[in-house]
mmCIF file of C-alpha atoms in Angstrom:
data_model
loop_
_atom_site.group_PDB
_atom_site.id
_atom_site.type_symbol
_atom_site.label_atom_id
_atom_site.label_comp_id
_atom_site.label_asym_id
_atom_site.label_seq_id
_atom_site.Cartn_x
_atom_site.Cartn_y
_atom_site.Cartn_z
ATOM 1 C CA MET P 1 0.000 0.000 0.000
ATOM 2 C CA ARG P 2 1.371 3.436 -0.973
ATOM 3 C CA ARG P 3 1.714 6.116 1.635
ATOM 4 C CA PRO P 4 -0.130 9.376 0.880
ATOM 5 C CA PHE P 5 1.937 12.250 -0.505
ATOM 6 C CA LYS P 6 3.241 14.520 2.221
ATOM 7 C CA ALA P 7 3.629 18.151 1.190
ATOM 8 C CA GLU P 8 6.981 19.843 1.750
ATOM 9 C CA GLY P 9 6.925 22.855 4.068
ATOM 10 C CA PRO P 10 6.350 23.713 7.700
ATOM 11 C CA THR P 11 4.935 21.043 9.994
ATOM 12 C CA ARG P 12 1.903 21.561 12.191
ATOM 13 C CA ASP P 13 3.876 22.871 15.172
ATOM 14 C CA GLY P 14 5.984 25.439 13.332
ATOM 15 C CA PRO P 15 8.902 25.526 10.902
ATOM 16 C CA ARG P 16 11.074 22.497 10.078
ATOM 17 C CA SER P 17 14.205 22.190 12.191
ATOM 18 C CA ASN P 18 17.409 20.107 12.534
ATOM 19 C CA ARG P 19 16.980 16.614 11.008
ATOM 20 C CA GLU P 20 13.595 17.497 9.419
ATOM 21 C CA ILE P 21 15.480 19.613 6.856
ATOM 22 C CA ARG P 22 16.339 17.109 4.109
ATOM 23 C CA ILE P 23 17.500 19.475 1.351
ATOM 24 C CA PRO P 24 21.220 18.923 0.464
ATOM 25 C CA ARG P 25 22.212 22.630 0.356
ATOM 26 C CA ILE P 26 20.783 25.651 2.209
ATOM 27 C CA GLN P 27 21.334 29.390 2.538
ATOM 28 C CA LEU P 28 22.656 29.782 6.108
ATOM 29 C CA ILE P 29 22.385 32.672 8.552
ATOM 30 C CA ASN P 30 24.313 32.218 11.809
ATOM 31 C CA ALA P 31 23.192 33.115 15.359
ATOM 32 C CA GLU P 32 24.609 36.671 15.041
ATOM 33 C CA GLY P 33 22.550 37.307 11.879
ATOM 34 C CA GLN P 34 25.442 37.101 9.395
ATOM 35 C CA ASN P 35 24.740 35.523 6.001
ATOM 36 C CA LEU P 36 27.198 32.635 5.471
ATOM 37 C CA GLY P 37 25.964 31.872 1.950
ATOM 38 C CA ILE P 38 25.060 28.454 0.516
ATOM 39 C CA VAL P 39 26.280 25.636 2.783
ATOM 40 C CA PRO P 40 25.719 21.834 2.807
ATOM 41 C CA THR P 41 22.967 20.917 5.287
ATOM 42 C CA ASP P 42 25.114 18.480 7.342
ATOM 43 C CA GLN P 43 27.771 21.159 7.808
ATOM 44 C CA ALA P 44 25.080 23.635 8.954
ATOM 45 C CA LEU P 45 23.704 21.041 11.411
ATOM 46 C CA ALA P 46 27.191 20.492 12.821
ATOM 47 C CA MET P 47 27.607 24.266 13.282
ATOM 48 C CA ALA P 48 24.234 24.486 15.065
ATOM 49 C CA GLU P 49 25.074 21.572 17.408
ATOM 50 C CA GLU P 50 28.462 23.145 18.137
ATOM 51 C CA ALA P 51 26.716 26.372 19.173
ATOM 52 C CA GLY P 52 24.164 24.407 21.248
ATOM 53 C CA LEU P 53 21.287 25.770 19.153
ATOM 54 C CA ASP P 54 18.911 24.523 16.448
ATOM 55 C CA LEU P 55 18.952 24.848 12.666
ATOM 56 C CA VAL P 56 15.541 26.314 11.768
ATOM 57 C CA GLU P 57 14.068 26.781 8.290
ATOM 58 C CA ILE P 58 13.038 30.448 8.024
ATOM 59 C CA SER P 59 12.016 30.700 4.360
ATOM 60 C CA PRO P 60 11.199 27.249 2.895
ATOM 61 C CA ASN P 61 9.896 28.498 -0.486
ATOM 62 C CA THR P 62 13.095 30.125 -1.725
ATOM 63 C CA GLU P 63 15.777 28.363 -3.793
ATOM 64 C CA PRO P 64 17.815 27.268 -1.829
ATOM 65 C CA PRO P 65 15.774 27.453 1.433
ATOM 66 C CA VAL P 66 16.973 29.983 4.029
ATOM 67 C CA CYS P 67 17.854 28.491 7.421
ATOM 68 C CA LYS P 68 19.033 30.191 10.593
ATOM 69 C CA ILE P 69 20.875 28.974 13.662
ATOM 70 C CA LEU P 70 18.767 29.896 16.708
ATOM 71 C CA ASP P 71 16.980 28.534 19.773
ATOM 72 C CA LEU P 72 13.767 26.850 18.539
ATOM 73 C CA GLY P 73 12.081 26.912 21.972
ATOM 74 C CA LYS P 74 12.673 30.650 22.248
ATOM 75 C CA LEU P 75 11.291 31.206 18.708
ATOM 76 C CA LYS P 76 8.104 29.240 19.514
ATOM 77 C CA TYR P 77 7.674 31.161 22.792
ATOM 78 C CA GLN P 78 8.023 34.538 21.026
ATOM 79 C CA THR P 79 5.529 33.540 18.304
ATOM 80 C CA GLN P 80 3.066 32.434 20.990
ATOM 81 C CA LYS P 81 3.482 35.755 22.816
ATOM 82 C CA LYS P 82 2.903 37.762 19.607
ATOM 83 C CA ALA P 83 -0.275 35.794 18.862
ATOM 84 C CA ALA P 84 -1.576 36.362 22.417
ATOM 85 C CA GLU P 85 -0.819 40.098 22.142
ATOM 86 C CA ALA P 86 -2.683 40.310 18.816
ATOM 87 C CA ARG P 87 -5.708 38.543 20.343
ATOM 88 C CA LYS P 88 -5.673 40.933 23.302
ATOM 89 C CA LYS P 89 -5.776 44.004 21.022
ATOM 90 C CA GLN P 90 -8.768 42.734 19.014
ATOM 91 C CA LYS P 91 -12.089 44.488 19.567
ATOM 92 C CA ILE P 92 -15.203 42.519 18.775
ATOM 93 C CA ILE P 93 -17.970 44.843 17.577
ATOM 94 C CA GLU P 94 -21.343 43.804 18.917
ATOM 95 C CA ILE P 95 -24.768 44.904 17.753
ATOM 96 C CA LYS P 96 -26.834 46.154 20.687
ATOM 97 C CA GLU P 97 -30.584 46.433 20.287
ATOM 98 C CA ILE P 98 -32.807 49.231 21.572
ATOM 99 C CA LYS P 99 -36.539 48.549 21.445
ATOM 100 C CA MET P 100 -39.102 51.337 21.342
ATOM 101 C CA ARG P 101 -42.791 51.873 20.706
ATOM 102 C CA PRO P 102 -44.235 54.597 18.428
ATOM 103 C CA ASN P 103 -45.961 56.425 21.317
ATOM 104 C CA ILE P 104 -42.901 56.545 23.618
ATOM 105 C CA ASP P 105 -42.862 59.167 26.386
ATOM 106 C CA THR P 106 -40.198 61.916 26.306
ATOM 107 C CA HIS P 107 -38.413 60.721 29.467
ATOM 108 C CA ASP P 108 -38.324 57.113 28.245
ATOM 109 C CA TYR P 109 -36.942 58.381 24.925
ATOM 110 C CA GLU P 110 -34.166 60.300 26.739
ATOM 111 C CA VAL P 111 -33.219 57.181 28.745
ATOM 112 C CA LYS P 112 -32.997 55.147 25.537
ATOM 113 C CA MET P 113 -30.870 57.872 23.906
ATOM 114 C CA LYS P 114 -28.422 57.785 26.869
ATOM 115 C CA ALA P 115 -28.133 54.014 26.449
ATOM 116 C CA ILE P 116 -27.477 54.432 22.716
ATOM 117 C CA GLN P 117 -24.774 57.007 23.476
ATOM 118 C CA ARG P 118 -23.138 54.604 25.981
ATOM 119 C CA PHE P 119 -23.128 51.808 23.367
ATOM 120 C CA PHE P 120 -21.412 54.099 20.855
ATOM 121 C CA GLU P 121 -18.750 55.041 23.429
ATOM 122 C CA GLU P 122 -18.025 51.323 23.885
ATOM 123 C CA GLY P 123 -17.608 51.052 20.102
ATOM 124 C CA ASP P 124 -20.701 48.921 19.447
ATOM 125 C CA LYS P 125 -23.309 49.233 16.710
ATOM 126 C CA VAL P 126 -26.943 49.904 17.671
ATOM 127 C CA LYS P 127 -30.059 48.413 16.101
ATOM 128 C CA VAL P 128 -33.119 50.534 16.882
ATOM 129 C CA THR P 129 -36.301 48.455 16.673
ATOM 130 C CA LEU P 130 -39.771 49.960 16.708
ATOM 131 C CA LYS P 131 -42.656 47.572 17.376
ATOM 132 C CA PHE P 132 -46.192 48.265 16.241
ATOM 133 C CA ARG P 133 -49.211 46.652 17.888
ATOM 134 C CA GLY P 134 -52.820 46.484 16.758
ATOM 135 C CA ARG P 135 -54.114 49.827 15.477
ATOM 136 C CA GLU P 136 -50.635 51.395 15.638
ATOM 137 C CA MET P 137 -50.094 49.769 12.223
ATOM 138 C CA ALA P 138 -52.427 52.424 10.755
ATOM 139 C CA HIS P 139 -49.999 55.185 11.845
ATOM 140 C CA MET P 140 -46.668 54.119 10.353
ATOM 141 C CA GLU P 141 -45.716 57.765 9.823
ATOM 142 C CA LEU P 142 -45.390 58.190 13.633
ATOM 143 C CA GLY P 143 -42.828 55.375 13.724
ATOM 144 C CA MET P 144 -40.887 56.791 10.798
ATOM 145 C CA LYS P 145 -40.931 60.218 12.447
ATOM 146 C CA LEU P 146 -39.531 58.718 15.669
ATOM 147 C CA LEU P 147 -36.712 56.870 13.853
ATOM 148 C CA LEU P 148 -35.816 60.036 11.936
ATOM 149 C CA GLN P 149 -35.692 61.857 15.306
ATOM 150 C CA VAL P 150 -33.262 59.191 16.631
ATOM 151 C CA LYS P 151 -31.182 59.588 13.465
ATOM 152 C CA GLU P 152 -31.088 63.371 13.914
ATOM 153 C CA ASP P 153 -30.199 63.173 17.636
ATOM 154 C CA THR P 154 -27.294 60.760 17.028
ATOM 155 C CA GLN P 155 -26.024 62.513 13.881
ATOM 156 C CA ALA P 156 -22.958 63.977 15.668
ATOM 157 C CA ILE P 157 -21.715 60.639 17.069
ATOM 158 C CA ALA P 158 -23.051 58.034 14.628
ATOM 159 C CA LYS P 159 -23.710 57.264 10.999
ATOM 160 C CA VAL P 160 -26.685 55.337 9.615
ATOM 161 C CA GLU P 161 -25.619 51.919 8.389
ATOM 162 C CA ALA P 162 -29.098 50.676 7.456
ATOM 163 C CA GLU P 163 -31.868 53.178 6.724
ATOM 164 C CA PRO P 164 -35.223 52.718 8.524
ATOM 165 C CA LYS P 165 -37.209 49.904 6.908
ATOM 166 C CA LEU P 166 -40.407 48.049 7.710
ATOM 167 C CA GLU P 167 -40.398 44.281 8.240
ATOM 168 C CA GLY P 168 -43.788 42.934 9.213
ATOM 169 C CA ARG P 169 -44.894 44.717 12.389
ATOM 170 C CA GLN P 170 -41.422 46.129 13.110
ATOM 171 C CA MET P 171 -39.455 49.059 11.798
ATOM 172 C CA MET P 172 -35.670 48.829 12.074
ATOM 173 C CA MET P 173 -32.600 51.009 11.632
ATOM 174 C CA VAL P 174 -28.918 50.222 12.283
ATOM 175 C CA LEU P 175 -26.495 52.902 13.502
ATOM 176 C CA ALA P 176 -22.689 52.628 13.752
ATOM 177 C CA PRO P 177 -20.295 54.871 15.696
ATOM 178 C CA LYS P 178 -18.313 57.421 13.644
#
């Protein structure tokens, strides 16, 4: 039975190192960062062992591949740290929802507007939903007027991502921070 073809290149846990490098000649960079030119792989391995470090493939796709003498454990640790730092700096934008009714009282409206402002400060998007019940469906213009009022009040801090639109018994609009 034939074994499946294994692609050349980095293994699952990082770049190829030491005996995994099976190419006869490589471009070698020593521990100090000096380019030593094209060297036979066994000679490069001997130099790495002599220095007490590893021979690590840096650029496998070049001809010949570029390898460097360095500490593999230290390289893996630094890559792990960089990845963790990148994850820490990521900001996930959430969509917060504010629900209103067409005949909302002024104080309730002000409370909702403060909440919207707080969401924008946190960097989140806001979906304003207006629900119509029963006979309120006959007065859609009141709902549209209210959503346009929200749009006008948040104009300084937000931009409209989705214009007000009617879906069934609800009217929706999506706002994003500027």
